[in-house]
mmCIF file of C-alpha atoms and ligand atoms in Angstrom:
data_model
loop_
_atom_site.group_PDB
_atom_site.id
_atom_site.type_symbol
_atom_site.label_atom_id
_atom_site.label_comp_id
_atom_site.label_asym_id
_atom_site.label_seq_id
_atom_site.Cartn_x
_atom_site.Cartn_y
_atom_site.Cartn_z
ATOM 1 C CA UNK A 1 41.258 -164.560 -24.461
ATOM 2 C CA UNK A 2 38.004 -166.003 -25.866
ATOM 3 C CA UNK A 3 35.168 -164.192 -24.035
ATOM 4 C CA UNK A 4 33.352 -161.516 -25.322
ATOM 5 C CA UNK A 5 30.925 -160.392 -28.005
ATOM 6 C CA UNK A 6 30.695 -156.757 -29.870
ATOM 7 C CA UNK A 7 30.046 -155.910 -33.409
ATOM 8 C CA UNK A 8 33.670 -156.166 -34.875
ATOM 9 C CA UNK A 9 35.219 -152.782 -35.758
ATOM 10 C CA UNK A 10 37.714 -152.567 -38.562
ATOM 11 C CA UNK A 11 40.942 -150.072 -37.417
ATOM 12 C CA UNK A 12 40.731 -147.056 -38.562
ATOM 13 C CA UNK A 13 42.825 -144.022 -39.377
ATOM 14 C CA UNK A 14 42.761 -141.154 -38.471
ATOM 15 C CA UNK A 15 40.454 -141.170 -35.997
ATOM 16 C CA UNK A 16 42.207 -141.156 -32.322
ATOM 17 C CA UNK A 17 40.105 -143.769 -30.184
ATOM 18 C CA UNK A 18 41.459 -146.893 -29.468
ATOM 19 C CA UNK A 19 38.027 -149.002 -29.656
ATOM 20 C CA UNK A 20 39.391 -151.299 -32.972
ATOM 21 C CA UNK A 21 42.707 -152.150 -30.609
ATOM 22 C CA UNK A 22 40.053 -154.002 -28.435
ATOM 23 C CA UNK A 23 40.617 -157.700 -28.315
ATOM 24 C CA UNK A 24 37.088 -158.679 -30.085
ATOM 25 C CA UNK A 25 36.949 -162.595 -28.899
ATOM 26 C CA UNK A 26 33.768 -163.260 -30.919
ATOM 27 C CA UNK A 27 35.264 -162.263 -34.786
ATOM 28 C CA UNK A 28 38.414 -164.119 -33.889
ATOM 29 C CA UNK A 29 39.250 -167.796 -34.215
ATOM 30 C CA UNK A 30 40.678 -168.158 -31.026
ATOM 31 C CA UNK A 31 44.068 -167.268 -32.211
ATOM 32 C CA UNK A 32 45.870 -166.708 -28.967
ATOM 33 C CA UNK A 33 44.725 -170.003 -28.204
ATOM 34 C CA UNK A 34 46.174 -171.524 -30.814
ATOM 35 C CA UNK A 35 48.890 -169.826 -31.992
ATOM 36 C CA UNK A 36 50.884 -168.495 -29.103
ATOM 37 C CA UNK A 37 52.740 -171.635 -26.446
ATOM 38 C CA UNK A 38 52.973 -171.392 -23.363
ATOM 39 C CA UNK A 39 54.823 -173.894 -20.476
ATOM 40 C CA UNK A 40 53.607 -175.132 -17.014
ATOM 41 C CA UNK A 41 54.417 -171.979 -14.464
ATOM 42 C CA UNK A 42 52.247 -170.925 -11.800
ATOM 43 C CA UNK A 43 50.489 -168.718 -15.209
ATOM 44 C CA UNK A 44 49.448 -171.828 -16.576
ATOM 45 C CA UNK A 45 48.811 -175.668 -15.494
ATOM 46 C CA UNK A 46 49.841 -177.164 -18.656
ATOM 47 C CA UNK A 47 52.468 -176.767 -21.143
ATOM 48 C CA UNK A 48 51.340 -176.292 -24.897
ATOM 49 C CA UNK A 49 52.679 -175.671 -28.370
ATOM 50 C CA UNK A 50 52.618 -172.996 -30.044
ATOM 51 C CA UNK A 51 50.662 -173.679 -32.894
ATOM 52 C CA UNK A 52 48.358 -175.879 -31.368
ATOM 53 C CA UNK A 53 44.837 -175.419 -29.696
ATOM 54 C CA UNK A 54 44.699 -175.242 -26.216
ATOM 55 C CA UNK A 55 42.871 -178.362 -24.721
ATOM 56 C CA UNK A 56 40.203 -176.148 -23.230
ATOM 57 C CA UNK A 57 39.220 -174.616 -26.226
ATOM 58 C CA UNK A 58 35.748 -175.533 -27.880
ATOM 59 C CA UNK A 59 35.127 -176.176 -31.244
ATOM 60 C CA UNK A 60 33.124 -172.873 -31.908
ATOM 61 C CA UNK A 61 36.326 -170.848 -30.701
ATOM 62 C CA UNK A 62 35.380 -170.140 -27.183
ATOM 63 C CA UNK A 63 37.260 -171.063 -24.003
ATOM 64 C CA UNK A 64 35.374 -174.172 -21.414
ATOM 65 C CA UNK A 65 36.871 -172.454 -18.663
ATOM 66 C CA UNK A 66 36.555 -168.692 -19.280
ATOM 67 C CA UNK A 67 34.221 -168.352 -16.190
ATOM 68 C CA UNK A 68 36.964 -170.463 -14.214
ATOM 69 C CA UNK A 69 40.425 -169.594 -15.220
ATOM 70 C CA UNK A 70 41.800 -167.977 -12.305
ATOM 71 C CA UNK A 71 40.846 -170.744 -9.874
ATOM 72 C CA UNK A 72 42.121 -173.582 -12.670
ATOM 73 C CA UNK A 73 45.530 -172.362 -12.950
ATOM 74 C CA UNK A 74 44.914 -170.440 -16.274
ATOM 75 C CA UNK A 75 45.803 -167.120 -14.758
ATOM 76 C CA UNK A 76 48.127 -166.020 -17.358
ATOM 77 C CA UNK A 77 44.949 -166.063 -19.908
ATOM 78 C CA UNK A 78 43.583 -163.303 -17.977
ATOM 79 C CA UNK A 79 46.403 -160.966 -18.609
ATOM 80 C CA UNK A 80 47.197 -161.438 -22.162
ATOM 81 C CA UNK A 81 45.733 -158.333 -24.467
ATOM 82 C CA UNK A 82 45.982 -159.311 -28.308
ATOM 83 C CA UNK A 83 45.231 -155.436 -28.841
ATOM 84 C CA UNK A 84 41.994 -155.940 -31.055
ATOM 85 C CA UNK A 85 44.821 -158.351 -33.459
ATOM 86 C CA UNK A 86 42.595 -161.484 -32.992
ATOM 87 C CA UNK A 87 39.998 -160.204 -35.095
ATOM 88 C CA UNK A 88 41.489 -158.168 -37.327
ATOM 89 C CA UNK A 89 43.686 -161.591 -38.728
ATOM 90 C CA UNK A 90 40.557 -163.427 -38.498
ATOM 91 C CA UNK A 91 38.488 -160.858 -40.446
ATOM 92 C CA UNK A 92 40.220 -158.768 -42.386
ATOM 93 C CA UNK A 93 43.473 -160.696 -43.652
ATOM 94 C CA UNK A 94 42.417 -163.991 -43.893
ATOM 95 C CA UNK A 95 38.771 -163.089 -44.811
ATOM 96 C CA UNK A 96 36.587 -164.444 -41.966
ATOM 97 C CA UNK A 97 37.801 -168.383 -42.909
ATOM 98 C CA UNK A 98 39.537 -169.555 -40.054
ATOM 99 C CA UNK A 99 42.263 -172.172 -39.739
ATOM 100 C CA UNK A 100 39.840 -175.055 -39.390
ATOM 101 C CA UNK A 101 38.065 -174.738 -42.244
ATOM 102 C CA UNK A 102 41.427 -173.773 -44.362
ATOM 103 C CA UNK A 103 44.100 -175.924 -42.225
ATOM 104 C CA UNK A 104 46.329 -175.058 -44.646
ATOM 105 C CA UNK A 105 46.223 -171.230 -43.841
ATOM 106 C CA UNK A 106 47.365 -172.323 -40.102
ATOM 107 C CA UNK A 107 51.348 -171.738 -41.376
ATOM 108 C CA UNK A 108 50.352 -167.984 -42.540
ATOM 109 C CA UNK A 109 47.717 -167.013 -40.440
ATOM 110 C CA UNK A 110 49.374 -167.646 -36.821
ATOM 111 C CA UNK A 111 52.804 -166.184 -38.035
ATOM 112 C CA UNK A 112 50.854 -163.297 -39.132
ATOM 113 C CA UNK A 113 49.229 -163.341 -36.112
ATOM 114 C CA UNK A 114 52.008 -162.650 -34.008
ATOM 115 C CA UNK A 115 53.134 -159.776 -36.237
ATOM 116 C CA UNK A 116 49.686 -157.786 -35.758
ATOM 117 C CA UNK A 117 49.712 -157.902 -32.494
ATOM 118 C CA UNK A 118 52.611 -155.842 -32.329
ATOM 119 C CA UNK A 119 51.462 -154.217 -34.488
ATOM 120 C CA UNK A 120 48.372 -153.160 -32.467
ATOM 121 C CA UNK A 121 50.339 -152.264 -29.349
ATOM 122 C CA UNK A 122 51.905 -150.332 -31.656
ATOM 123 C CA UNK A 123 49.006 -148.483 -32.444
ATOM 124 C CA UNK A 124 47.708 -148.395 -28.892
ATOM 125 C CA UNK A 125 50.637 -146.800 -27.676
ATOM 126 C CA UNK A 126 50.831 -143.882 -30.471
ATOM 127 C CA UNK A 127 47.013 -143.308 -30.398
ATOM 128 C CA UNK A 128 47.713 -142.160 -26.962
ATOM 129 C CA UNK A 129 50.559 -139.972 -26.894
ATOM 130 C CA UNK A 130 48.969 -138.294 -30.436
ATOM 131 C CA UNK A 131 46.121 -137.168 -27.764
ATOM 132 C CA UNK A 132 49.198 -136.352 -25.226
ATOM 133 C CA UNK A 133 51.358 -134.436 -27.258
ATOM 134 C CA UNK A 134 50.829 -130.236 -27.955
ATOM 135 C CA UNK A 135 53.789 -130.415 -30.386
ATOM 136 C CA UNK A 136 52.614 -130.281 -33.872
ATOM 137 C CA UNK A 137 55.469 -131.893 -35.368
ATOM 138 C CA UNK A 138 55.427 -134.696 -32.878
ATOM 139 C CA UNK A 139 51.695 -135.288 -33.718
ATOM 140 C CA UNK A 140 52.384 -135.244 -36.966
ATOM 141 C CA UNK A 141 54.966 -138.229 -36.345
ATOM 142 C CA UNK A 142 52.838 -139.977 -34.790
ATOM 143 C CA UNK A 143 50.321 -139.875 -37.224
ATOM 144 C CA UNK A 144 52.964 -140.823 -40.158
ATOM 145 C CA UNK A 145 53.438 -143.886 -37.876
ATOM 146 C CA UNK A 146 49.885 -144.572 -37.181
ATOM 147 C CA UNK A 147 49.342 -144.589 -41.097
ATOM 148 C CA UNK A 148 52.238 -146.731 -41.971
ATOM 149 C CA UNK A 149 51.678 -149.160 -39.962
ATOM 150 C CA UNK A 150 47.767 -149.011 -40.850
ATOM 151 C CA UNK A 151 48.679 -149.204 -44.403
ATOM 152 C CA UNK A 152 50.850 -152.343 -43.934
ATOM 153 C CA UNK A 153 48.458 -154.584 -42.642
ATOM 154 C CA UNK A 154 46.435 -154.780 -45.965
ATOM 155 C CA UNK A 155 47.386 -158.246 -46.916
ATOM 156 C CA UNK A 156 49.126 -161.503 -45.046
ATOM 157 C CA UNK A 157 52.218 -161.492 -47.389
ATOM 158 C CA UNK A 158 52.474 -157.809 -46.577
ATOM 159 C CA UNK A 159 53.045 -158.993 -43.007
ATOM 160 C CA UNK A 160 54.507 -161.242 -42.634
ATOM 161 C CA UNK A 161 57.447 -159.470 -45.190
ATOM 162 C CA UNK A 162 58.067 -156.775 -42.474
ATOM 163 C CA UNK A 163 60.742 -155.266 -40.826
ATOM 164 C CA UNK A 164 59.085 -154.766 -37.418
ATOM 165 C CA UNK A 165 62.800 -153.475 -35.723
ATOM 166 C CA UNK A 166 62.838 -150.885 -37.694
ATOM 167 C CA UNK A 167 59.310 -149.678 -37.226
ATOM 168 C CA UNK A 168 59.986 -150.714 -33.118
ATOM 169 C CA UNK A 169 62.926 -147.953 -33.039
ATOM 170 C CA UNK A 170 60.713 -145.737 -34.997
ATOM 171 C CA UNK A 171 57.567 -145.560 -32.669
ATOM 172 C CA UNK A 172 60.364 -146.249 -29.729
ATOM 173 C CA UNK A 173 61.654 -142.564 -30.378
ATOM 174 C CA UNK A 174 58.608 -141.097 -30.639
ATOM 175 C CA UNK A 175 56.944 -142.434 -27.923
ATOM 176 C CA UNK A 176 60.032 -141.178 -25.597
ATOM 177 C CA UNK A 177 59.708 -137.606 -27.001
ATOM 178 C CA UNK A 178 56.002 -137.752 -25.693
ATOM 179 C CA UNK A 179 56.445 -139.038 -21.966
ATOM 180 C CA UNK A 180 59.462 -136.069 -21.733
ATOM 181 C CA UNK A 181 57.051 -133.806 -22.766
ATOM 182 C CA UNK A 182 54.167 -135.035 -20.715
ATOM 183 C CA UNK A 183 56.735 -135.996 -17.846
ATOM 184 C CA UNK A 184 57.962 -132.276 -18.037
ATOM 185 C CA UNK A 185 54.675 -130.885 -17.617
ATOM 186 C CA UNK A 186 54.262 -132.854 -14.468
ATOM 187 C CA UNK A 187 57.450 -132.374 -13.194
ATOM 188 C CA UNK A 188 57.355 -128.165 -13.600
ATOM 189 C CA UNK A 189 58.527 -127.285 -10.126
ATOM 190 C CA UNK A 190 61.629 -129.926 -10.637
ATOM 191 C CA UNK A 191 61.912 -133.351 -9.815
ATOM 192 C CA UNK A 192 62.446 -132.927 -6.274
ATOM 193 C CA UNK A 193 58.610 -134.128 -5.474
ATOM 194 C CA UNK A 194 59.740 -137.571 -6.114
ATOM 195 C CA UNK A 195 61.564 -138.535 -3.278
ATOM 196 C CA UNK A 196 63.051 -141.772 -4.502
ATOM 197 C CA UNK A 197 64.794 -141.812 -8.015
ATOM 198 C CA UNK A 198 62.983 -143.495 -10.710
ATOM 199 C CA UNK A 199 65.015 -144.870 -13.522
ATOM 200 C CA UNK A 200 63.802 -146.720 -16.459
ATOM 201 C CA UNK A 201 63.932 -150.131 -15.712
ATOM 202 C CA UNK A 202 64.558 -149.942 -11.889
ATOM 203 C CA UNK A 203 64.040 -152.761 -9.447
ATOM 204 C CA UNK A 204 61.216 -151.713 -7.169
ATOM 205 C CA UNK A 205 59.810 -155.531 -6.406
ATOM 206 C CA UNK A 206 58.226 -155.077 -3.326
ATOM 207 C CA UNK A 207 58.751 -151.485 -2.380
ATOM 208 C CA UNK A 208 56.505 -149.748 0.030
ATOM 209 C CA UNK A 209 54.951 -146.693 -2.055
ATOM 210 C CA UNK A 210 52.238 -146.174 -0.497
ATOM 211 C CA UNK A 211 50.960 -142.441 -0.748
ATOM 212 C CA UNK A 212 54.283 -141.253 -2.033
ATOM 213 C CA UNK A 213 54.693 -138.668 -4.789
ATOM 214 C CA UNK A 214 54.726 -140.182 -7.659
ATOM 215 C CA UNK A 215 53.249 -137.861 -10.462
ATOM 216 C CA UNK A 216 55.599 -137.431 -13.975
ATOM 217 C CA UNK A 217 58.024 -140.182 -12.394
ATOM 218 C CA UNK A 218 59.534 -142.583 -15.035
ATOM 219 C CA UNK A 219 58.301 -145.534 -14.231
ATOM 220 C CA UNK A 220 59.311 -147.248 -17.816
ATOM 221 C CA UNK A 221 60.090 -150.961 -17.753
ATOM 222 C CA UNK A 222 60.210 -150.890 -13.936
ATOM 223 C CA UNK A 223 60.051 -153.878 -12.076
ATOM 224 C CA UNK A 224 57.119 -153.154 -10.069
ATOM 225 C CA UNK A 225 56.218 -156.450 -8.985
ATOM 226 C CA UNK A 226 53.514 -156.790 -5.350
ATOM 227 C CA UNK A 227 55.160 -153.009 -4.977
ATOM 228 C CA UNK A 228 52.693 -151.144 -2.636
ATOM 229 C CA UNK A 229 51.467 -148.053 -4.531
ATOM 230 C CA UNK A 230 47.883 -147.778 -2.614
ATOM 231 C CA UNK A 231 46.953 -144.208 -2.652
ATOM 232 C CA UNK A 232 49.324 -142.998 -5.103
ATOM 233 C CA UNK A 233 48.341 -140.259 -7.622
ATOM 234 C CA UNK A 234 50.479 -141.556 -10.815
ATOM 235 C CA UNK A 235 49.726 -138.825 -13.425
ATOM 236 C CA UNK A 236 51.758 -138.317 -16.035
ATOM 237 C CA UNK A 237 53.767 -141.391 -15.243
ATOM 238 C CA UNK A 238 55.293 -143.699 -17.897
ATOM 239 C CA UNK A 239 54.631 -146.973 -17.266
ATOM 240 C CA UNK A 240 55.392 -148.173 -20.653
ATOM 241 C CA UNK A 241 56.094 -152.139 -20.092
ATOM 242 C CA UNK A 242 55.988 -151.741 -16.529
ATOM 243 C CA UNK A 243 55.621 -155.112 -14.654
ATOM 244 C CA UNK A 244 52.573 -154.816 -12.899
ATOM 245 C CA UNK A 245 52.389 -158.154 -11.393
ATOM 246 C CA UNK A 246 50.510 -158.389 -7.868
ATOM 247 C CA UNK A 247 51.301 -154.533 -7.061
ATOM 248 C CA UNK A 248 48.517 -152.732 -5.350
ATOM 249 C CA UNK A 249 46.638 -149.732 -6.873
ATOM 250 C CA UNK A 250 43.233 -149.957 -4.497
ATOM 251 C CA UNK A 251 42.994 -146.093 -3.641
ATOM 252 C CA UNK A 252 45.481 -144.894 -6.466
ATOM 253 C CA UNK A 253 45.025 -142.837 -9.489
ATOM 254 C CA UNK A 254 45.673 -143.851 -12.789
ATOM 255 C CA UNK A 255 43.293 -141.932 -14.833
ATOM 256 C CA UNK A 256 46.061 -139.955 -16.143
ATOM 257 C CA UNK A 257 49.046 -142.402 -16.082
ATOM 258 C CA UNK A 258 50.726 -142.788 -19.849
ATOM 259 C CA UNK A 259 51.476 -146.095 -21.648
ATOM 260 C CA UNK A 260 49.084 -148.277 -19.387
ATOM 261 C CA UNK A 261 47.699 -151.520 -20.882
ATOM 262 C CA UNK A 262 44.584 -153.537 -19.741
ATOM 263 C CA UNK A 263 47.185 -156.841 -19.595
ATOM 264 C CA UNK A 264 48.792 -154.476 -16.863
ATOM 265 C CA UNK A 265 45.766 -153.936 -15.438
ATOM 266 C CA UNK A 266 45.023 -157.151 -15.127
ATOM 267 C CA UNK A 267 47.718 -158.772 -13.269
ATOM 268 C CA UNK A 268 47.739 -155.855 -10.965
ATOM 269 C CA UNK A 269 45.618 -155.237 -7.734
ATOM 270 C CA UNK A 270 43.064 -152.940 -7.070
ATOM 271 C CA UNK A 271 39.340 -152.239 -6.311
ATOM 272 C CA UNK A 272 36.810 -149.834 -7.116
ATOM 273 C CA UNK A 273 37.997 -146.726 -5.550
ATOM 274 C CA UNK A 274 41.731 -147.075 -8.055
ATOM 275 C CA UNK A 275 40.826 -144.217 -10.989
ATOM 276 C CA UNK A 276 41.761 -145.581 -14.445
ATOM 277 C CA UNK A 277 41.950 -144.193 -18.012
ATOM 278 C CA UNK A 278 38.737 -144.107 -19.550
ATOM 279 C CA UNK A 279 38.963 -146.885 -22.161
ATOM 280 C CA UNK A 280 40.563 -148.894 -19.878
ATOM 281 C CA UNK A 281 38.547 -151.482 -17.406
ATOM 282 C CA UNK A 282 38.542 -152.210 -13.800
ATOM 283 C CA UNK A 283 39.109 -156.228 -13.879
ATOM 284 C CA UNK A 284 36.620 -158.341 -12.751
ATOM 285 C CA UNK A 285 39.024 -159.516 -10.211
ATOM 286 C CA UNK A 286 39.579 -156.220 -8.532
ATOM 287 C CA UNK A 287 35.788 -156.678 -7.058
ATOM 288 C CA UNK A 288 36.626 -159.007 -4.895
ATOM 289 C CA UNK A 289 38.801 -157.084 -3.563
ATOM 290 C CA UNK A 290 36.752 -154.002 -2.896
ATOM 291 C CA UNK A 291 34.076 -156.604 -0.895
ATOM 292 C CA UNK A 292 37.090 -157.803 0.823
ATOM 293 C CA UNK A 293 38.495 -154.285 1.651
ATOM 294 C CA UNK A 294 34.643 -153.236 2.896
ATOM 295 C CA UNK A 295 34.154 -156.616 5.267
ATOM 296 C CA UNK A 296 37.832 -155.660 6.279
ATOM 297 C CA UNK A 297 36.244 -152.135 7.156
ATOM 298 C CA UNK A 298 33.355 -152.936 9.004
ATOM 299 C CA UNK A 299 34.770 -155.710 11.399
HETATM 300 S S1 SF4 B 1 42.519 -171.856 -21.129
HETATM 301 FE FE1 SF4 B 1 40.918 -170.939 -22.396
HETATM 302 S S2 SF4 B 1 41.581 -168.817 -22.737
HETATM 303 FE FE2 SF4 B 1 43.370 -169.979 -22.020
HETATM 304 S S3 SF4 B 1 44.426 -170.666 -23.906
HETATM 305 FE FE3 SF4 B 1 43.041 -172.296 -23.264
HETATM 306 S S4 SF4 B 1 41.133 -171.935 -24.404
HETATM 307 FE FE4 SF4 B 1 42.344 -170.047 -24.472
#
């Protein structure tokens, strides 16, 4: 959400770096903020629209309480990830004039909006398994995908016309085919490391992980919620839509898990010693909890 300032970067095909699927606060006009509702949880202190700004928003599109939101109740900022969508709406399909000065773009632009972004994570996920994948023909899936989707966000109407369950199931498949192969490659003396089944989807709210093998295990969808996974080494392990909330990474290695987002990231726990991907950034958050963990050392 509205933060940041970089040179905006159009996406771009072919080239496999996922610097354009960036959220890019300062060439976007606040669109999370306005477009997207939320309700009153312990996320967020105050229920909005969707459609509407967001009371804390400021008139030149950046946020009153960026430096603050944690502490005011606005956690649930902090995790979203529009994947770079933000400014590619703003900039590139509805030309750099935002809502305000066109109000009447408003019933296009935050549809559309919504669209992108998946979009994006569409394009986030299949940028990385075409750098996981050694099988030519499912790189060159992938990069049929990466292209169509690419090609379809050339105009609004284009958009908002398309059938996104179709190209879900499409990149669904072929982002499977990747984690089996990477999984496999992890998992080449059997499965028998792993000394708890992991299932797609499986309830493991709270579990004490700590240190356990964990590398190749299929961790997709899995409720991972304040699970303990300090110390773990998680290469190679799918954690495509994983809920992240609260679990504990300080110690753990990442750098090599598939299908991680910075929104997981961020409502996770960790500190400075937890490896992660390389485009992918520690939160500020996490910080504190490395000073914590070294007071908690030296007392
Ligand atoms: S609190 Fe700030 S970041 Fe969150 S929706 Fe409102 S303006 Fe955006």
């Amino acid at each position: 959400m509205p933060s940041t300032s970089k040179n905006f970067t159009a996406p771009s095909v072919p080239a496999l770096n996922r610097e354009s699927l960036r959220p890019d606060c300062s060439n976007c006009f606040a669109l999370c903020c306005t477009a997207l509702g939320f309700s009153r949880t312990i996320d967020f202190a105050v229920d909005k629209p969707a459609g509407t700004p967001c009371q804390n928003l400021a008139p030149d599109f950046s946020c009153t309480i960026h430096d603050s939101l944690r502490p005011r109740g606005f956690r649930g900022c902090t995790v979203f990830d529009c994947f770079g969508a933000g400014q590619n709406v703003s900039q590139n399909l509805f030309g750099g004039i935002s809502w305000k000065a066109s109000p009447e773009s408003a019933k296009r632009m935050f549809p559309a909006f919504e669209i992108v972004r998946q979009l994006h994570e569409m394009l986030w996920y299949l940028t990385e398994a075409g750098t996981r994948t050694f099988d030519p023909d499912t790189s060159h899936q992938v990069d049929q995908l990466r292209r169509t989707i690419e090609s379809a966000m050339t105009d609004a109407r284009q958009v908002l016309s398309l059938n996104l369950g179709d190209l879900h199931a499409r990149v669904r498949s072929v982002l499977m085919d990747v984690s089996e192969e990477v999984r496999a490659s992890y998992l080449a003396t059997g499965d028998d490391h792993l000394d708890i089944e992991f299932t797609p989807g499986a309830d493991l709210m709270g579990r004490k992980l700590r240190s356990r093998p964990m590398c190749g295990a299929n961790l997709r969808g899995a409720y991972l919620i304040a699970a303990d996974l300090r110390d773990c080494d998680l290469s190679g392990a799918d954690l495509l839509g994983a809920d992240l909330r609260d679990a504990r990474f300080e110690g753990a290695d990442l750098s090599k898990a598939l299908y991680l987002t910075q929104a997981q990231l961020n409502a996770a726990q960790g500190n400075t010693s937890t490896r992660l991907p390389a485009d992918l950034d520690s939160p500020l958050h996490w910080s504190n909890n490395s000073q914590e963990h070294t007071r908690q050392r030296t007392e």
